[in-house]
mmCIF file of C-alpha atoms in Angstrom:
data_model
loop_
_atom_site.group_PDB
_atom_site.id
_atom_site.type_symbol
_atom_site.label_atom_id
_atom_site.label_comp_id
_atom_site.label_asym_id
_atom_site.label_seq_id
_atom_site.Cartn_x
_atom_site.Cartn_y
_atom_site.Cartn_z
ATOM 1 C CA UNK A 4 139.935 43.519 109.423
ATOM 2 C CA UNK A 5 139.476 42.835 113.036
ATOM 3 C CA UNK A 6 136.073 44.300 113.191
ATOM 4 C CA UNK A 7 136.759 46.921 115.428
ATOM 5 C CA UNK A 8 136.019 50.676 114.610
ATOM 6 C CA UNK A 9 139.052 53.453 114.590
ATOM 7 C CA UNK A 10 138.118 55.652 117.013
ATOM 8 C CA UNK A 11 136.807 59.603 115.284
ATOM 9 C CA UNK A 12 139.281 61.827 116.273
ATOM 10 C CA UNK A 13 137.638 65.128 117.283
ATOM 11 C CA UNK A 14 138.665 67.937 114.582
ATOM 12 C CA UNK A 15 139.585 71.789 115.944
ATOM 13 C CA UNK A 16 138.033 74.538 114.703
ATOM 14 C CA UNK A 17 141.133 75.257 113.003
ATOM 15 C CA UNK A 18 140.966 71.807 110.884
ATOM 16 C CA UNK A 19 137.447 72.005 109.851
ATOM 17 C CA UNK A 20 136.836 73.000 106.263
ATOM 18 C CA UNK A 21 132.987 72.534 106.385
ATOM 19 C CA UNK A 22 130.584 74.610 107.924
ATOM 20 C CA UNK A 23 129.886 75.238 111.175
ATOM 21 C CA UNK A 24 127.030 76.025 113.135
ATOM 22 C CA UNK A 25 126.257 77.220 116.926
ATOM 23 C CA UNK A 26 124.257 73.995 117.400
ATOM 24 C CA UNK A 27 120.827 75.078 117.406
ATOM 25 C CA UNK A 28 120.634 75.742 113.435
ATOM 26 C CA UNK A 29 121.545 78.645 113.538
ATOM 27 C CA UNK A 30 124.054 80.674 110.686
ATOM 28 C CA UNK A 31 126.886 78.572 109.261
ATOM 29 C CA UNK A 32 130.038 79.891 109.460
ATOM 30 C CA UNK A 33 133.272 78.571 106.873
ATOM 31 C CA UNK A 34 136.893 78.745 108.054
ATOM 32 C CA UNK A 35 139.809 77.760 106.590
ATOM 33 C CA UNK A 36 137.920 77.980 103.217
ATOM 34 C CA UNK A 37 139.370 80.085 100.188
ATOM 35 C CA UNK A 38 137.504 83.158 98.765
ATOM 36 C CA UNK A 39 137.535 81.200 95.504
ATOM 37 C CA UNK A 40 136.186 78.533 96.912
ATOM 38 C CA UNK A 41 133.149 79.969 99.236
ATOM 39 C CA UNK A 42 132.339 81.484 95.441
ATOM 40 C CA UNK A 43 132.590 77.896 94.182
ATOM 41 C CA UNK A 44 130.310 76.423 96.898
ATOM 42 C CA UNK A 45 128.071 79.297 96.673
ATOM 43 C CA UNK A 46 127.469 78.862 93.099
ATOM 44 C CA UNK A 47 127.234 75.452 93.498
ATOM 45 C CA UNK A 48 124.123 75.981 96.673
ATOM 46 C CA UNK A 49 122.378 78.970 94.424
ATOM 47 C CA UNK A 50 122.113 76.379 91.344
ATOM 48 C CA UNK A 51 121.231 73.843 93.546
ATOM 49 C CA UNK A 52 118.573 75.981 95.471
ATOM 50 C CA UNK A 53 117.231 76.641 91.687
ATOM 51 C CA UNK A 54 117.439 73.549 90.701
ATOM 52 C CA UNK A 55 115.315 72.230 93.508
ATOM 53 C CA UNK A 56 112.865 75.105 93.559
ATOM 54 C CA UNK A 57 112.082 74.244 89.263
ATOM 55 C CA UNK A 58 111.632 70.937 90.993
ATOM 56 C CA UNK A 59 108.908 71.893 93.202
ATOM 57 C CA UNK A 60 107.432 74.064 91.280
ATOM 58 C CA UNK A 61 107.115 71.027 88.339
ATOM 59 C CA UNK A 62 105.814 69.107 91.318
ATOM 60 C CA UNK A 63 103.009 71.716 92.116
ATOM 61 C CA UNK A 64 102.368 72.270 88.546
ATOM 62 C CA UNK A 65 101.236 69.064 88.249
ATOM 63 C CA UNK A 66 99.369 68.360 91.082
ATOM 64 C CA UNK A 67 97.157 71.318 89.830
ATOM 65 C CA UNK A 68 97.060 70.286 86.713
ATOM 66 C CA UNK A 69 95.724 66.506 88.185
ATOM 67 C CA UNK A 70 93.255 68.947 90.730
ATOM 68 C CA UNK A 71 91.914 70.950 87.464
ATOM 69 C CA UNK A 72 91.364 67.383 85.748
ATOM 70 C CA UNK A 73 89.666 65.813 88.100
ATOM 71 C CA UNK A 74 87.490 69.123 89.109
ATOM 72 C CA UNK A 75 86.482 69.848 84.966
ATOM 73 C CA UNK A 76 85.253 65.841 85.142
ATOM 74 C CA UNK A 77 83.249 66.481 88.624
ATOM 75 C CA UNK A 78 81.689 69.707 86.416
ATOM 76 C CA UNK A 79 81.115 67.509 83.496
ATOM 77 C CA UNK A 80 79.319 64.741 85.140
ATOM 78 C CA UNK A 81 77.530 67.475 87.491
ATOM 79 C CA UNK A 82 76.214 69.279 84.162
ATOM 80 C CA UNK A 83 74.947 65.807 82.878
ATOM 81 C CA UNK A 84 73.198 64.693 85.666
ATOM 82 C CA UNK A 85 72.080 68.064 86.380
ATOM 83 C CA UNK A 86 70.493 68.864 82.636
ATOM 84 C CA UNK A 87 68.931 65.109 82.879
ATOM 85 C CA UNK A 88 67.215 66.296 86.111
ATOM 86 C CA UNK A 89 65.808 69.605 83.895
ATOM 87 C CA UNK A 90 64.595 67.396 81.172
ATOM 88 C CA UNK A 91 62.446 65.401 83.948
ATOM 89 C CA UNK A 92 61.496 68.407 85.550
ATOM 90 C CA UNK A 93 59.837 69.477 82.735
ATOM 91 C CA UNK A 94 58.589 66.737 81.714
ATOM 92 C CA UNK A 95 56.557 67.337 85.387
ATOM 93 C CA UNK A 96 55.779 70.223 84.157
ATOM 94 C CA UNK A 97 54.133 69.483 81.150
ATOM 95 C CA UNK A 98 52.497 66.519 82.922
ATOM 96 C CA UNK A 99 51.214 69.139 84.692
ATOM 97 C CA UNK A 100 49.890 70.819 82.220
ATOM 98 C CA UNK A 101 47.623 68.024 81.093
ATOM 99 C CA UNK A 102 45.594 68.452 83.238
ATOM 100 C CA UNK A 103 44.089 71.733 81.419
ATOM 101 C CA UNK A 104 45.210 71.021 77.614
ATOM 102 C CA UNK A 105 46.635 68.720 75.550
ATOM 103 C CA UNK A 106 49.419 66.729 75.381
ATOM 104 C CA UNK A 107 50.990 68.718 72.289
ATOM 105 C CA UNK A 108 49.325 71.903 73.630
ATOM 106 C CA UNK A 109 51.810 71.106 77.109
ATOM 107 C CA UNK A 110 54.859 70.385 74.949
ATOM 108 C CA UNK A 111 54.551 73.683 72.744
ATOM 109 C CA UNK A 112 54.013 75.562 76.241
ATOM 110 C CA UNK A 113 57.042 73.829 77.771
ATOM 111 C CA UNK A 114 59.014 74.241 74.807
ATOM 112 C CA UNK A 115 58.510 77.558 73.839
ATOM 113 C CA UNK A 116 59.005 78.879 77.639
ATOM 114 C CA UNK A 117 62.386 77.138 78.089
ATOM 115 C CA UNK A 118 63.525 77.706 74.510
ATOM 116 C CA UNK A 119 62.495 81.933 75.328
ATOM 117 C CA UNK A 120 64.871 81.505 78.222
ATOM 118 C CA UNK A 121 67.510 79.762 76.460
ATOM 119 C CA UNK A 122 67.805 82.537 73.786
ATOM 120 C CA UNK A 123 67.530 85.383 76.342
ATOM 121 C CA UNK A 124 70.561 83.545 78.747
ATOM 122 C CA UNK A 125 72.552 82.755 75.308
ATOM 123 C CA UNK A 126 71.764 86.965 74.099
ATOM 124 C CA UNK A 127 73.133 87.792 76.982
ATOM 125 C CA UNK A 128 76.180 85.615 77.185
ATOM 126 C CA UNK A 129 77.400 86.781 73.462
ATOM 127 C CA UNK A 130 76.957 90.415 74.589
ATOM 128 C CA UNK A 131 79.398 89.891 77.805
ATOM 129 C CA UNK A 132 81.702 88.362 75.215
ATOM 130 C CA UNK A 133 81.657 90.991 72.638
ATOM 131 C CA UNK A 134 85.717 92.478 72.318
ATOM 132 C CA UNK A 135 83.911 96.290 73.335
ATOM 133 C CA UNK A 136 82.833 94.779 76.451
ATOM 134 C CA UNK A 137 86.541 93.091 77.037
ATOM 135 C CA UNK A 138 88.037 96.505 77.012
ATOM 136 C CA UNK A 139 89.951 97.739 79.775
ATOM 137 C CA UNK A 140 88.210 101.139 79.606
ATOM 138 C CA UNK A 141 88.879 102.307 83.457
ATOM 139 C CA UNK A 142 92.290 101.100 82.595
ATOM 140 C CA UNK A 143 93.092 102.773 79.316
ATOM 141 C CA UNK A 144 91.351 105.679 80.914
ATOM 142 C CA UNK A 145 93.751 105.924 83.937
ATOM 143 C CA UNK A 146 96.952 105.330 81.473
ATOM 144 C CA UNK A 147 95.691 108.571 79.424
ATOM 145 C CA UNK A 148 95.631 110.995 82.631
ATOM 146 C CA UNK A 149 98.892 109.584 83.565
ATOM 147 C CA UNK A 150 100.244 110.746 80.069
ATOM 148 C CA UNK A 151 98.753 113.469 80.144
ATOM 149 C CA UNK A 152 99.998 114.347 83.704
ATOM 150 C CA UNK A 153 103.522 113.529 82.376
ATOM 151 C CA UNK A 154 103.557 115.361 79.656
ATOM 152 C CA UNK A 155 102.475 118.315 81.344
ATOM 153 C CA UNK A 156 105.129 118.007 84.144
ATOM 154 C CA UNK A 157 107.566 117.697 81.106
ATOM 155 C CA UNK A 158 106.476 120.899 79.616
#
């Protein structure tokens, strides 16, 4: 080779296959193409589009699966540092208390106040949970005046 480059020869409209556009982005336009083959290249753009869009949605799937990781172990170590800053607290508390009874006297007081709490707060939680709470009952409501509605307009 001589190193030099063949000059491009500038195409007409008439002997470009591809698209074309106006220059600014704008819609692309196919002449000289087949009907056959626009189907062709759109089937071959839609799976293409799909493909890529399963792509990105893998992508974004697992950077919030990596965000819900990493935010479950900022709520884990939160909750441990958190219920070892209770445990001193009351241990204050019961310091505290030592000042007007005994030691034991402090820890049953203590005790007993945060263990009344604890079963009121866990009561509580198991009665939101119950399946008659779960219900939909606004919901399953609403569907039974909309068949009843129905089947009076049927009627």
């Amino acid at each position: 080779m001589n190193g030099q480059q063949p000059e491009a020869v500038p195409r007409t409209r008439t002997e470009h296959a591809g698209p074309l556009t106006d220059g600014n982005h704008g819609p692309e336009r196919y002449e000289g193409e087949s009907v056959p083959g626009l189907f062709r290249k759109l089937a071959t753009d839609v799976t293409t589009l799909f493909s890529e869009e399963v792509a990105l949605a893998k992508a974004e799937m697992k950077s919030a699966v990596t965000d819900v990781k990493t935010g479950m172990m900022s709520v884990a170590a939160g909750g441990a540092v958190l219920y070892a800053g209770i445990l001193f607290l009351l241990g204050g508390v019961m310091m505290l208390l030592t000042q007007w009874v005994s030691l034991t006297v402090a820890a049953f007081i203590v005790g007993g106040v945060v263990t009344i709490i604890g079963a009121i707060l866990l009561s509580s939680g198991k009665k939101k949970l119950q399946a008659e709470s779960l219900k939909p009952d606004r919901t399953m409501e609403s569907v039974r005046e909309d068949a009843e509605f129905a089947r009076r307009q049927v009627q």
